[in-house]
mmCIF file of C-alpha atoms in Angstrom:
data_model
loop_
_atom_site.group_PDB
_atom_site.id
_atom_site.type_symbol
_atom_site.label_atom_id
_atom_site.label_comp_id
_atom_site.label_asym_id
_atom_site.label_seq_id
_atom_site.Cartn_x
_atom_site.Cartn_y
_atom_site.Cartn_z
ATOM 1 C CA THR A 871 -31.255 -169.179 82.564
ATOM 2 C CA LEU A 872 -32.793 -170.896 85.598
ATOM 3 C CA PHE A 873 -35.173 -172.751 83.265
ATOM 4 C CA PHE A 874 -32.305 -173.935 81.057
ATOM 5 C CA ALA A 875 -30.538 -175.364 84.106
ATOM 6 C CA TYR A 876 -33.794 -177.038 85.208
ATOM 7 C CA PHE A 877 -34.424 -178.494 81.744
ATOM 8 C CA LEU A 878 -30.862 -179.828 81.612
ATOM 9 C CA GLY A 879 -31.473 -181.549 84.951
ATOM 10 C CA LEU A 880 -34.833 -182.927 83.816
ATOM 11 C CA SER A 881 -33.257 -184.232 80.592
ATOM 12 C CA LEU A 882 -30.405 -185.956 82.445
ATOM 13 C CA PHE A 883 -32.837 -187.558 84.890
ATOM 14 C CA THR A 884 -35.208 -188.723 82.137
ATOM 15 C CA ILE A 885 -32.499 -190.076 79.819
ATOM 16 C CA THR A 886 -30.851 -192.001 82.666
ATOM 17 C CA LEU A 887 -34.192 -193.632 83.553
ATOM 18 C CA ILE A 888 -34.723 -194.547 79.889
ATOM 19 C CA LEU A 889 -31.325 -196.273 79.808
ATOM 20 C CA PHE A 890 -32.346 -198.447 82.784
ATOM 21 C CA SER A 891 -35.225 -199.994 80.851
ATOM 22 C CA LEU A 892 -34.429 -199.342 77.234
ATOM 23 C CA SER A 893 -37.694 -199.906 75.375
ATOM 24 C CA LYS A 894 -40.077 -198.106 73.043
ATOM 25 C CA LYS A 895 -42.432 -197.486 75.966
ATOM 26 C CA SER A 896 -39.789 -195.855 78.172
ATOM 27 C CA ILE A 897 -38.416 -193.780 75.274
ATOM 28 C CA GLY A 898 -41.954 -192.644 74.422
ATOM 29 C CA LYS A 899 -42.648 -191.626 78.021
ATOM 30 C CA GLY A 900 -39.355 -189.756 78.277
ATOM 31 C CA LEU A 901 -39.836 -187.881 75.016
ATOM 32 C CA THR A 902 -43.397 -186.998 76.039
ATOM 33 C CA ILE A 903 -42.221 -185.484 79.340
ATOM 34 C CA LEU A 904 -39.515 -183.405 77.652
ATOM 35 C CA SER A 905 -41.751 -182.352 74.739
ATOM 36 C CA VAL A 906 -44.621 -181.271 76.980
ATOM 37 C CA THR A 907 -42.201 -179.274 79.153
ATOM 38 C CA LEU A 908 -40.874 -177.443 76.072
ATOM 39 C CA LEU A 909 -44.374 -176.839 74.692
ATOM 40 C CA LEU A 910 -45.648 -175.454 77.985
ATOM 41 C CA ASN A 911 -42.767 -172.971 78.027
ATOM 42 C CA GLY A 912 -42.733 -172.302 74.276
ATOM 43 C CA PHE A 913 -44.512 -168.934 74.559
ATOM 44 C CA TRP A 914 -41.414 -167.377 76.130
ATOM 45 C CA LEU A 915 -38.774 -169.946 75.181
ATOM 46 C CA LEU A 916 -39.024 -169.495 71.390
ATOM 47 C CA PRO A 917 -38.580 -165.678 71.513
ATOM 48 C CA ASN A 918 -35.710 -166.212 73.965
ATOM 49 C CA LEU A 919 -33.961 -168.650 71.605
ATOM 50 C CA TYR A 920 -34.577 -166.242 68.704
ATOM 51 C CA PHE A 921 -32.919 -163.442 70.682
ATOM 52 C CA ILE A 922 -29.947 -165.636 71.617
ATOM 53 C CA LYS A 923 -29.424 -166.599 67.952
ATOM 54 C CA ASN A 924 -29.773 -163.133 66.462
ATOM 55 C CA HIS A 925 -28.769 -160.751 69.267
ATOM 56 C CA GLY A 926 -26.573 -162.769 71.614
ATOM 57 C CA GLN A 927 -23.487 -160.773 70.642
ATOM 58 C CA GLU A 928 -25.227 -157.528 71.682
ATOM 59 C CA VAL A 929 -25.454 -158.842 75.233
ATOM 60 C CA VAL A 930 -21.728 -159.555 75.227
ATOM 61 C CA ASN A 931 -20.988 -156.033 73.950
ATOM 62 C CA SER A 932 -23.240 -154.271 76.462
ATOM 63 C CA LYS A 933 -21.665 -151.848 78.921
ATOM 64 C CA ILE A 934 -22.859 -153.768 81.989
ATOM 65 C CA HIS A 935 -21.272 -156.959 80.645
ATOM 66 C CA THR A 936 -17.863 -155.419 80.019
ATOM 67 C CA GLN A 937 -17.824 -153.747 83.435
ATOM 68 C CA PHE A 938 -19.379 -156.386 85.670
ATOM 69 C CA SER A 939 -19.626 -159.921 84.280
ATOM 70 C CA GLN A 940 -15.957 -160.902 84.628
ATOM 71 C CA GLN A 941 -15.812 -159.468 88.158
ATOM 72 C CA ALA A 942 -18.966 -161.391 89.058
ATOM 73 C CA PHE A 943 -17.668 -164.678 87.665
ATOM 74 C CA LEU A 944 -14.289 -164.360 89.403
ATOM 75 C CA THR A 945 -16.043 -163.629 92.707
ATOM 76 C CA GLY A 946 -18.045 -166.829 92.258
ATOM 77 C CA GLN A 947 -14.991 -168.798 91.126
ATOM 78 C CA LYS A 948 -13.211 -167.767 94.325
ATOM 79 C CA PHE A 949 -15.714 -169.991 96.171
ATOM 80 C CA GLY A 950 -15.709 -172.708 93.493
ATOM 81 C CA THR A 951 -13.468 -175.016 95.514
ATOM 82 C CA LEU A 952 -14.272 -178.518 96.716
ATOM 83 C CA LYS A 953 -14.391 -177.365 100.353
ATOM 84 C CA ASN A 954 -16.833 -174.504 99.708
ATOM 85 C CA THR A 955 -19.076 -176.460 97.339
ATOM 86 C CA ALA A 956 -19.347 -179.308 99.849
ATOM 87 C CA LEU A 957 -20.749 -176.738 102.311
ATOM 88 C CA LEU A 958 -22.839 -175.003 99.600
ATOM 89 C CA LYS A 959 -20.853 -171.870 100.410
ATOM 90 C CA ASN A 960 -21.018 -169.350 97.584
ATOM 91 C CA PHE A 961 -20.128 -165.882 96.298
ATOM 92 C CA LEU A 962 -22.683 -164.164 98.568
ATOM 93 C CA PHE A 963 -20.244 -164.696 101.434
ATOM 94 C CA ASP A 964 -18.037 -162.132 99.681
ATOM 95 C CA TRP A 965 -20.886 -159.764 98.782
ATOM 96 C CA GLY A 966 -21.660 -156.475 100.489
ATOM 97 C CA GLU A 967 -24.710 -154.401 101.371
ATOM 98 C CA TYR A 968 -24.682 -150.756 102.346
ATOM 99 C CA ASN A 969 -25.357 -149.987 106.007
ATOM 100 C CA ASP A 970 -26.624 -146.409 106.198
ATOM 101 C CA ASN A 971 -26.183 -146.246 109.992
ATOM 102 C CA LYS A 972 -22.500 -147.189 109.710
ATOM 103 C CA GLY A 973 -22.020 -145.284 106.463
ATOM 104 C CA GLN A 974 -20.186 -148.209 104.878
ATOM 105 C CA PHE A 975 -20.615 -151.570 103.178
ATOM 106 C CA VAL A 976 -20.936 -154.657 105.389
ATOM 107 C CA PRO A 977 -21.123 -158.376 104.431
ATOM 108 C CA VAL A 978 -24.544 -159.587 103.304
ATOM 109 C CA PHE A 979 -24.143 -162.648 105.553
ATOM 110 C CA ASP A 980 -22.740 -160.766 108.531
ATOM 111 C CA GLU A 981 -25.136 -162.680 110.825
ATOM 112 C CA TRP A 982 -24.045 -166.067 109.433
ATOM 113 C CA ILE A 983 -20.298 -165.761 108.808
ATOM 114 C CA PRO A 984 -19.141 -165.860 112.488
ATOM 115 C CA HIS A 985 -21.376 -168.882 113.176
ATOM 116 C CA LEU A 986 -20.259 -170.846 110.105
ATOM 117 C CA GLU A 987 -16.589 -170.212 110.894
ATOM 118 C CA LYS A 988 -16.796 -172.035 114.247
ATOM 119 C CA PRO A 989 -14.902 -175.374 114.189
ATOM 120 C CA ILE A 990 -17.934 -177.365 115.399
ATOM 121 C CA THR A 991 -20.134 -175.865 112.650
ATOM 122 C CA ILE A 992 -17.549 -176.701 109.993
ATOM 123 C CA VAL A 993 -17.343 -180.295 111.276
ATOM 124 C CA ILE A 994 -21.140 -180.623 111.091
ATOM 125 C CA GLY A 995 -21.164 -179.158 107.570
ATOM 126 C CA TYR A 996 -18.605 -181.645 106.270
ATOM 127 C CA GLY A 997 -20.403 -184.395 108.207
ATOM 128 C CA ILE A 998 -23.561 -183.626 106.232
ATOM 129 C CA PHE A 999 -21.614 -183.851 102.968
ATOM 130 C CA PHE A 1000 -20.103 -187.174 104.097
ATOM 131 C CA ILE A 1001 -23.621 -188.538 104.699
ATOM 132 C CA VAL A 1002 -24.666 -187.292 101.227
ATOM 133 C CA ALA A 1003 -21.668 -189.119 99.690
ATOM 134 C CA LEU A 1004 -22.659 -192.226 101.663
ATOM 135 C CA GLY A 1005 -26.167 -191.926 100.216
ATOM 136 C CA ILE A 1006 -24.723 -191.923 96.690
ATOM 137 C CA LEU A 1007 -22.706 -195.097 97.357
ATOM 138 C CA ILE A 1008 -25.733 -196.838 98.911
ATOM 139 C CA SER A 1009 -27.888 -195.886 95.912
ATOM 140 C CA ILE A 1010 -25.368 -197.375 93.498
ATOM 141 C CA LYS A 1011 -24.885 -200.552 95.556
ATOM 142 C CA LYS A 1012 -28.643 -201.133 95.912
ATOM 143 C CA LYS A 1013 -29.216 -200.220 92.245
ATOM 144 C CA ASN A 1014 -31.910 -197.708 93.143
ATOM 145 C CA LYS A 1015 -32.636 -196.481 89.632
ATOM 146 C CA TYR A 1016 -34.411 -193.264 90.677
ATOM 147 C CA ALA A 1017 -31.556 -192.284 92.991
ATOM 148 C CA ILE A 1018 -28.966 -193.211 90.353
ATOM 149 C CA ALA A 1019 -30.894 -191.112 87.806
ATOM 150 C CA LEU A 1020 -30.243 -188.145 90.122
ATOM 151 C CA LEU A 1021 -26.497 -188.773 90.024
ATOM 152 C CA PRO A 1022 -25.875 -186.996 86.658
ATOM 153 C CA ILE A 1023 -27.766 -183.966 88.045
ATOM 154 C CA PHE A 1024 -25.601 -184.046 91.166
ATOM 155 C CA LEU A 1025 -22.362 -184.353 89.180
ATOM 156 C CA VAL A 1026 -23.220 -181.689 86.586
ATOM 157 C CA SER A 1027 -24.491 -179.120 89.106
ATOM 158 C CA PHE A 1028 -21.555 -179.849 91.433
ATOM 159 C CA SER A 1029 -19.128 -179.395 88.521
ATOM 160 C CA PHE A 1030 -20.665 -176.084 87.440
ATOM 161 C CA ILE A 1031 -20.449 -174.669 90.964
ATOM 162 C CA ALA A 1032 -17.053 -176.173 91.832
ATOM 163 C CA ASN A 1033 -15.464 -174.429 88.838
ATOM 164 C CA ASN A 1034 -12.175 -173.646 90.565
ATOM 165 C CA ILE A 1035 -10.845 -177.205 90.562
ATOM 166 C CA ALA A 1036 -9.296 -179.214 87.735
ATOM 167 C CA PRO A 1037 -10.561 -180.170 85.213
ATOM 168 C CA ASN A 1038 -13.669 -177.957 85.718
ATOM 169 C CA LYS A 1039 -11.623 -174.764 85.685
ATOM 170 C CA ILE A 1040 -10.012 -175.657 82.340
ATOM 171 C CA ILE A 1041 -13.382 -176.557 80.771
ATOM 172 C CA PHE A 1042 -14.984 -173.336 82.042
ATOM 173 C CA SER A 1043 -12.127 -171.202 80.697
ATOM 174 C CA PHE A 1044 -12.402 -172.890 77.297
ATOM 175 C CA CYS A 1045 -16.190 -172.357 77.104
ATOM 176 C CA GLN A 1046 -15.866 -168.722 78.140
ATOM 177 C CA GLU A 1047 -13.307 -168.052 75.415
ATOM 178 C CA LYS A 1048 -15.106 -169.948 72.637
ATOM 179 C CA ILE A 1049 -18.743 -169.238 73.580
ATOM 180 C CA PRO A 1050 -19.126 -165.572 74.644
ATOM 181 C CA LEU A 1051 -22.781 -165.991 75.632
ATOM 182 C CA PHE A 1052 -21.772 -168.840 77.970
ATOM 183 C CA LYS A 1053 -19.752 -166.285 79.922
ATOM 184 C CA GLU A 1054 -22.806 -164.066 80.376
ATOM 185 C CA ALA A 1055 -25.329 -166.802 81.149
ATOM 186 C CA LEU A 1056 -23.104 -168.414 83.773
ATOM 187 C CA ARG A 1057 -21.426 -165.463 85.430
ATOM 188 C CA PHE A 1058 -23.111 -166.752 88.630
ATOM 189 C CA PRO A 1059 -23.242 -170.569 88.216
ATOM 190 C CA PHE A 1060 -24.373 -170.955 91.842
ATOM 191 C CA THR A 1061 -27.678 -169.148 91.263
ATOM 192 C CA LYS A 1062 -28.445 -171.449 88.321
ATOM 193 C CA PHE A 1063 -27.412 -174.862 89.669
ATOM 194 C CA SER A 1064 -27.613 -174.604 93.470
ATOM 195 C CA LEU A 1065 -31.290 -175.629 93.546
ATOM 196 C CA LEU A 1066 -30.520 -178.822 91.606
ATOM 197 C CA LEU A 1067 -27.522 -179.540 93.825
ATOM 198 C CA MET A 1068 -29.468 -178.952 97.052
ATOM 199 C CA SER A 1069 -32.322 -181.186 95.828
ATOM 200 C CA SER A 1070 -29.930 -184.053 95.154
ATOM 201 C CA PHE A 1071 -28.206 -183.373 98.512
ATOM 202 C CA ALA A 1072 -31.543 -183.790 100.273
ATOM 203 C CA VAL A 1073 -32.415 -187.046 98.487
ATOM 204 C CA TYR A 1074 -29.045 -188.707 99.092
ATOM 205 C CA PHE A 1075 -28.972 -187.478 102.691
ATOM 206 C CA SER A 1076 -32.380 -189.107 103.248
ATOM 207 C CA ILE A 1077 -31.291 -192.377 101.611
ATOM 208 C CA ALA A 1078 -28.221 -192.511 103.882
ATOM 209 C CA LEU A 1079 -30.341 -191.829 107.001
ATOM 210 C CA SER A 1080 -32.754 -194.564 105.985
ATOM 211 C CA PHE A 1081 -29.831 -196.979 105.643
ATOM 212 C CA ILE A 1082 -28.413 -195.947 109.047
ATOM 213 C CA TYR A 1083 -31.768 -196.564 110.785
ATOM 214 C CA GLN A 1084 -32.177 -199.929 109.083
ATOM 215 C CA PHE A 1085 -28.653 -200.883 110.145
ATOM 216 C CA LEU A 1086 -29.369 -199.909 113.765
ATOM 217 C CA GLU A 1087 -32.630 -201.854 113.825
ATOM 218 C CA LYS A 1088 -30.951 -204.949 112.377
ATOM 219 C CA HIS A 1089 -27.797 -205.061 114.523
ATOM 220 C CA LEU A 1090 -28.838 -203.438 117.797
ATOM 221 C CA LEU A 1091 -32.170 -205.123 118.555
ATOM 222 C CA ALA A 1092 -31.649 -205.234 122.324
ATOM 223 C CA HIS A 1093 -31.238 -201.496 122.646
ATOM 224 C CA GLN A 1094 -33.128 -200.562 119.498
ATOM 225 C CA LYS A 1095 -35.458 -197.934 120.924
ATOM 226 C CA ASN A 1096 -32.802 -196.116 122.929
ATOM 227 C CA VAL A 1097 -30.277 -196.116 120.078
ATOM 228 C CA VAL A 1098 -32.813 -194.935 117.499
ATOM 229 C CA LEU A 1099 -33.979 -192.218 119.881
ATOM 230 C CA LEU A 1100 -30.416 -191.053 120.575
ATOM 231 C CA THR A 1101 -29.555 -191.101 116.867
ATOM 232 C CA THR A 1102 -32.654 -189.044 116.039
ATOM 233 C CA LEU A 1103 -31.842 -186.592 118.833
ATOM 234 C CA LEU A 1104 -28.224 -186.295 117.635
ATOM 235 C CA ILE A 1105 -29.244 -185.602 114.022
ATOM 236 C CA PHE A 1106 -31.924 -183.124 115.070
ATOM 237 C CA THR A 1107 -29.580 -181.289 117.435
ATOM 238 C CA THR A 1108 -26.644 -181.045 114.999
ATOM 239 C CA LEU A 1109 -28.817 -179.863 112.096
ATOM 240 C CA SER A 1110 -30.562 -177.321 114.343
ATOM 241 C CA TYR A 1111 -27.237 -176.019 115.620
ATOM 242 C CA TYR A 1112 -25.872 -175.755 112.067
ATOM 243 C CA MET A 1113 -28.871 -173.573 111.129
ATOM 244 C CA LEU A 1114 -28.965 -171.717 114.457
ATOM 245 C CA PRO A 1115 -29.033 -168.187 112.926
ATOM 246 C CA ALA A 1116 -32.183 -169.178 111.002
ATOM 247 C CA PHE A 1117 -33.931 -169.946 114.320
ATOM 248 C CA THR A 1118 -32.832 -166.645 115.866
ATOM 249 C CA GLY A 1119 -34.455 -164.326 113.333
ATOM 250 C CA HIS A 1120 -32.019 -164.574 110.432
ATOM 251 C CA LEU A 1121 -33.664 -167.033 108.071
ATOM 252 C CA ILE A 1122 -34.487 -163.801 106.235
ATOM 253 C CA SER A 1123 -31.994 -161.069 107.120
ATOM 254 C CA PRO A 1124 -33.494 -158.146 109.078
ATOM 255 C CA SER A 1125 -31.855 -155.799 106.567
ATOM 256 C CA MET A 1126 -34.120 -157.279 103.883
ATOM 257 C CA LYS A 1127 -37.221 -156.186 105.794
ATOM 258 C CA VAL A 1128 -37.845 -152.567 104.876
ATOM 259 C CA LYS A 1129 -40.843 -150.298 105.289
ATOM 260 C CA PHE A 1130 -41.788 -148.417 102.146
ATOM 261 C CA PRO A 1131 -42.553 -144.718 102.790
ATOM 262 C CA SER A 1132 -46.186 -143.798 102.098
ATOM 263 C CA GLU A 1133 -45.079 -141.266 99.463
ATOM 264 C CA TYR A 1134 -44.542 -144.150 97.010
ATOM 265 C CA SER A 1135 -48.069 -145.524 97.244
ATOM 266 C CA GLU A 1136 -49.437 -141.965 97.046
ATOM 267 C CA SER A 1137 -47.429 -141.153 93.916
ATOM 268 C CA PHE A 1138 -48.338 -144.516 92.338
ATOM 269 C CA GLN A 1139 -52.004 -143.852 92.977
ATOM 270 C CA TRP A 1140 -51.856 -140.388 91.428
ATOM 271 C CA LEU A 1141 -49.926 -141.473 88.325
ATOM 272 C CA ASN A 1142 -52.229 -144.452 87.773
ATOM 273 C CA GLN A 1143 -55.071 -141.976 87.331
ATOM 274 C CA GLN A 1144 -53.214 -140.331 84.438
ATOM 275 C CA GLU A 1145 -52.790 -141.444 80.836
ATOM 276 C CA LYS A 1146 -51.472 -145.021 80.831
ATOM 277 C CA THR A 1147 -49.245 -144.549 77.768
ATOM 278 C CA GLY A 1148 -47.233 -141.654 79.193
ATOM 279 C CA ARG A 1149 -43.635 -142.845 79.478
ATOM 280 C CA ILE A 1150 -41.852 -142.081 82.742
ATOM 281 C CA ALA A 1151 -38.147 -141.186 82.949
ATOM 282 C CA PRO A 1152 -36.661 -141.788 86.412
ATOM 283 C CA PHE A 1153 -34.015 -139.527 87.962
ATOM 284 C CA PRO A 1154 -31.228 -139.421 89.136
ATOM 285 C CA LEU A 1155 -29.064 -140.831 86.319
ATOM 286 C CA HIS A 1156 -25.828 -141.250 88.257
ATOM 287 C CA THR A 1157 -25.199 -144.953 87.524
ATOM 288 C CA PHE A 1158 -25.462 -147.092 84.400
ATOM 289 C CA ARG A 1159 -25.589 -150.260 86.540
ATOM 290 C CA GLY A 1160 -29.233 -149.803 87.510
ATOM 291 C CA TRP A 1161 -28.496 -150.672 91.143
ATOM 292 C CA GLN A 1162 -29.943 -148.018 93.467
ATOM 293 C CA TYR A 1163 -29.522 -147.165 97.153
ATOM 294 C CA TYR A 1164 -32.420 -145.602 99.065
ATOM 295 C CA ARG A 1165 -32.186 -143.641 102.304
ATOM 296 C CA TRP A 1166 -34.928 -145.710 103.940
ATOM 297 C CA GLY A 1167 -32.995 -148.989 103.767
ATOM 298 C CA TYR A 1168 -33.670 -150.557 100.371
ATOM 299 C CA GLU A 1169 -31.035 -151.320 97.770
ATOM 300 C CA GLY A 1170 -31.582 -153.139 94.517
ATOM 301 C CA ALA A 1171 -32.478 -152.929 90.851
ATOM 302 C CA GLY A 1172 -35.688 -151.035 91.596
ATOM 303 C CA PHE A 1173 -39.341 -151.692 92.303
ATOM 304 C CA GLU A 1174 -41.301 -148.711 90.979
ATOM 305 C CA TRP A 1175 -42.712 -150.568 87.961
ATOM 306 C CA PHE A 1176 -44.675 -152.863 90.272
ATOM 307 C CA GLY A 1177 -46.814 -149.918 91.327
ATOM 308 C CA LEU A 1178 -47.058 -148.000 88.052
ATOM 309 C CA SER A 1179 -49.283 -148.606 85.029
ATOM 310 C CA GLN A 1180 -47.075 -146.510 82.755
ATOM 311 C CA PRO A 1181 -43.802 -147.796 81.251
ATOM 312 C CA LEU A 1182 -40.671 -146.755 83.113
ATOM 313 C CA LEU A 1183 -37.431 -146.107 81.223
ATOM 314 C CA ALA A 1184 -35.375 -147.896 83.881
ATOM 315 C CA ARG A 1185 -31.950 -149.457 83.424
ATOM 316 C CA GLU A 1186 -33.248 -152.797 84.651
ATOM 317 C CA PHE A 1187 -34.934 -153.310 81.260
ATOM 318 C CA ASP A 1188 -32.690 -151.652 78.674
ATOM 319 C CA ARG A 1189 -29.189 -152.825 79.503
ATOM 320 C CA TRP A 1190 -28.967 -155.814 77.149
ATOM 321 C CA SER A 1191 -29.337 -154.046 73.816
ATOM 322 C CA PRO A 1192 -27.599 -150.985 72.331
ATOM 323 C CA TYR A 1193 -30.911 -150.015 70.701
ATOM 324 C CA ASN A 1194 -32.592 -149.861 74.102
ATOM 325 C CA GLU A 1195 -29.815 -148.474 76.254
ATOM 326 C CA SER A 1196 -29.084 -145.606 73.856
ATOM 327 C CA TYR A 1197 -31.796 -143.647 75.710
ATOM 328 C CA TYR A 1198 -29.804 -143.777 78.942
ATOM 329 C CA TRP A 1199 -26.582 -142.533 77.319
ATOM 330 C CA GLU A 1200 -28.391 -139.739 75.473
ATOM 331 C CA ILE A 1201 -30.377 -138.482 78.478
ATOM 332 C CA SER A 1202 -27.376 -138.845 80.785
ATOM 333 C CA TYR A 1203 -25.109 -136.871 78.450
ATOM 334 C CA ALA A 1204 -27.708 -134.123 77.956
ATOM 335 C CA PHE A 1205 -28.253 -133.760 81.695
ATOM 336 C CA TYR A 1206 -24.665 -133.919 82.945
ATOM 337 C CA SER A 1207 -23.482 -131.550 80.215
ATOM 338 C CA GLY A 1208 -26.112 -129.045 81.419
ATOM 339 C CA ASN A 1209 -27.644 -128.778 77.933
ATOM 340 C CA LEU A 1210 -31.352 -128.062 78.499
ATOM 341 C CA ASN A 1211 -32.234 -127.917 74.775
ATOM 342 C CA LEU A 1212 -30.638 -131.314 74.219
ATOM 343 C CA LEU A 1213 -32.411 -132.723 77.284
ATOM 344 C CA GLU A 1214 -35.780 -131.535 75.935
ATOM 345 C CA SER A 1215 -34.951 -133.003 72.513
ATOM 346 C CA VAL A 1216 -34.157 -136.411 74.019
ATOM 347 C CA LEU A 1217 -37.426 -136.372 75.981
ATOM 348 C CA GLU A 1218 -39.283 -135.486 72.771
ATOM 349 C CA LYS A 1219 -37.462 -138.186 70.786
ATOM 350 C CA TYR A 1220 -38.429 -140.918 73.262
ATOM 351 C CA GLN A 1221 -41.877 -139.430 73.940
ATOM 352 C CA VAL A 1222 -41.329 -139.075 77.672
ATOM 353 C CA HIS A 1223 -44.388 -137.596 79.309
ATOM 354 C CA TRP A 1224 -43.317 -137.653 82.980
ATOM 355 C CA LEU A 1225 -40.125 -137.211 84.981
ATOM 356 C CA TRP A 1226 -39.899 -139.152 88.235
ATOM 357 C CA VAL A 1227 -37.361 -137.488 90.542
ATOM 358 C CA ASP A 1228 -36.699 -139.454 93.723
ATOM 359 C CA LYS A 1229 -34.493 -137.684 96.261
ATOM 360 C CA ASN A 1230 -34.538 -140.759 98.498
ATOM 361 C CA ILE A 1231 -31.872 -142.206 96.180
ATOM 362 C CA PHE A 1232 -28.230 -141.546 96.992
ATOM 363 C CA ASP A 1233 -24.805 -142.590 95.769
ATOM 364 C CA PRO A 1234 -22.639 -144.235 98.489
ATOM 365 C CA SER A 1235 -19.450 -143.272 96.645
ATOM 366 C CA SER A 1236 -20.301 -139.562 96.398
ATOM 367 C CA ALA A 1237 -23.310 -137.598 97.615
ATOM 368 C CA LYS A 1238 -22.851 -135.046 94.802
ATOM 369 C CA ASN A 1239 -23.145 -137.542 91.929
ATOM 370 C CA THR A 1240 -26.935 -137.397 91.921
ATOM 371 C CA TYR A 1241 -26.898 -133.681 90.917
ATOM 372 C CA PHE A 1242 -30.317 -132.969 92.463
ATOM 373 C CA ASP A 1243 -29.681 -129.233 92.868
ATOM 374 C CA GLU A 1244 -28.488 -128.931 89.272
ATOM 375 C CA LEU A 1245 -31.526 -130.911 88.082
ATOM 376 C CA THR A 1246 -33.968 -128.666 89.949
ATOM 377 C CA LYS A 1247 -32.291 -125.556 88.531
ATOM 378 C CA MET A 1248 -32.305 -126.922 84.975
ATOM 379 C CA LEU A 1249 -35.946 -128.026 85.040
ATOM 380 C CA SER A 1250 -37.158 -124.758 86.574
ATOM 381 C CA SER A 1251 -35.680 -122.860 83.628
ATOM 382 C CA SER A 1252 -37.522 -124.993 81.071
ATOM 383 C CA SER A 1253 -40.719 -123.804 79.417
ATOM 384 C CA LYS A 1254 -41.616 -127.365 78.400
ATOM 385 C CA ILE A 1255 -41.190 -129.088 81.754
ATOM 386 C CA SER A 1256 -43.292 -128.185 84.797
ATOM 387 C CA LEU A 1257 -43.583 -129.529 88.338
ATOM 388 C CA LYS A 1258 -46.941 -131.273 88.559
ATOM 389 C CA LYS A 1259 -46.994 -133.070 91.921
ATOM 390 C CA GLU A 1260 -44.821 -133.556 94.974
ATOM 391 C CA PHE A 1261 -45.024 -136.435 97.455
ATOM 392 C CA GLY A 1262 -42.416 -136.177 100.202
ATOM 393 C CA LYS A 1263 -39.056 -136.495 98.472
ATOM 394 C CA ILE A 1264 -40.625 -137.571 95.175
ATOM 395 C CA LYS A 1265 -41.258 -134.914 92.539
ATOM 396 C CA ILE A 1266 -43.248 -135.595 89.371
ATOM 397 C CA TYR A 1267 -42.702 -133.298 86.390
ATOM 398 C CA GLU A 1268 -44.856 -133.168 83.266
ATOM 399 C CA VAL A 1269 -43.259 -132.771 79.837
ATOM 400 C CA SER A 1270 -45.163 -130.844 77.171
ATOM 401 C CA LEU A 1271 -44.526 -132.818 73.981
ATOM 402 C CA LYS A 1272 -44.883 -131.398 70.473
ATOM 403 C CA THR A 1273 -45.776 -134.742 68.920
ATOM 404 C CA GLN A 1274 -49.191 -136.177 69.723
ATOM 405 C CA TYR A 1275 -49.399 -139.953 69.920
ATOM 406 C CA GLN A 1276 -51.854 -142.713 70.755
ATOM 407 C CA ASN A 1277 -50.874 -146.076 72.222
ATOM 408 C CA PHE A 1278 -47.172 -145.222 71.735
ATOM 409 C CA ILE A 1279 -47.714 -144.646 67.993
ATOM 410 C CA SER A 1280 -47.084 -141.297 66.307
ATOM 411 C CA LEU A 1281 -46.565 -139.997 62.799
#
């Protein structure tokens, strides 16, 4: 989806430049740029378009979509006002992360929110947007074709993000009702169009600054050096103050810096010495969302596949198709119903060779949801599943399969 937003921006920029000097040469150059971009990305783009055409409705009908997408969009729309978009303020200001020390969820931007709510910071933020708007007017007046070619990108990206103002809100509602896949692709418009908007912000801000310096040099010759120096100092100071948390260790939040326990690298190393086609089923199975919380400070969609050679039956990869996610519902039902025979049958059906049980994972809503004790009891009573290795809180079980297969193929 990020590529589609980028290609839309590239197309708008290219077409606008073509219109400035409408000729066969300019049209040829523009079409070449767009064609080469599509060809370079064709290896993944064509399968993606095929999936959208033939399986787009499956995405809309997926469990994660029905439970999360509307909530996500409304959270983003809450910040889709003119005031918030002018400050590039987005849904992450209403997003939470789990703080294990406090035992509760806290704002993701808890280091930034108090700073950005100060009156002086707000004034600076809107001052920056005013300078950007000035840059747009200067570009139009001076007929700077490259800057004007950025204007459609600015307007489109601004409109997508500021989707809580008329007429944007009406258009968005219409598209969501008539084009179901639109609702899924743009549940977080900010993550798709913010890069384009920030790029155009930067260009127009620079054009306005250039104009201001030229104006000062032209009309204040007697005190030129002092005025230019003071202006530079003022701009530098205000921008630095606006981004003050970034200069005090919060450009990247400290909560994002986690130390991975050595048991993960040890278990990765051991499994990578085993058969590469042995599928791995991760446990616990307490959430269909695929978003996990770890006792050592990490939360997210997972990371294990970066260290493993074998395929992992993780929710991060199966959620967009009923054919893929059926494994999760089958294994989850078998486990939580306490049916060992059914559990073994599901593992056989999907040719699962290993079970990855990570007791570092917990459920913030209920510690009992993970069912680790029940899992240990169930697996210990199985004649087909045996504990093979243990690394700290990670247990690796081997499943004895009836069906023999090579390279994921069996008869």
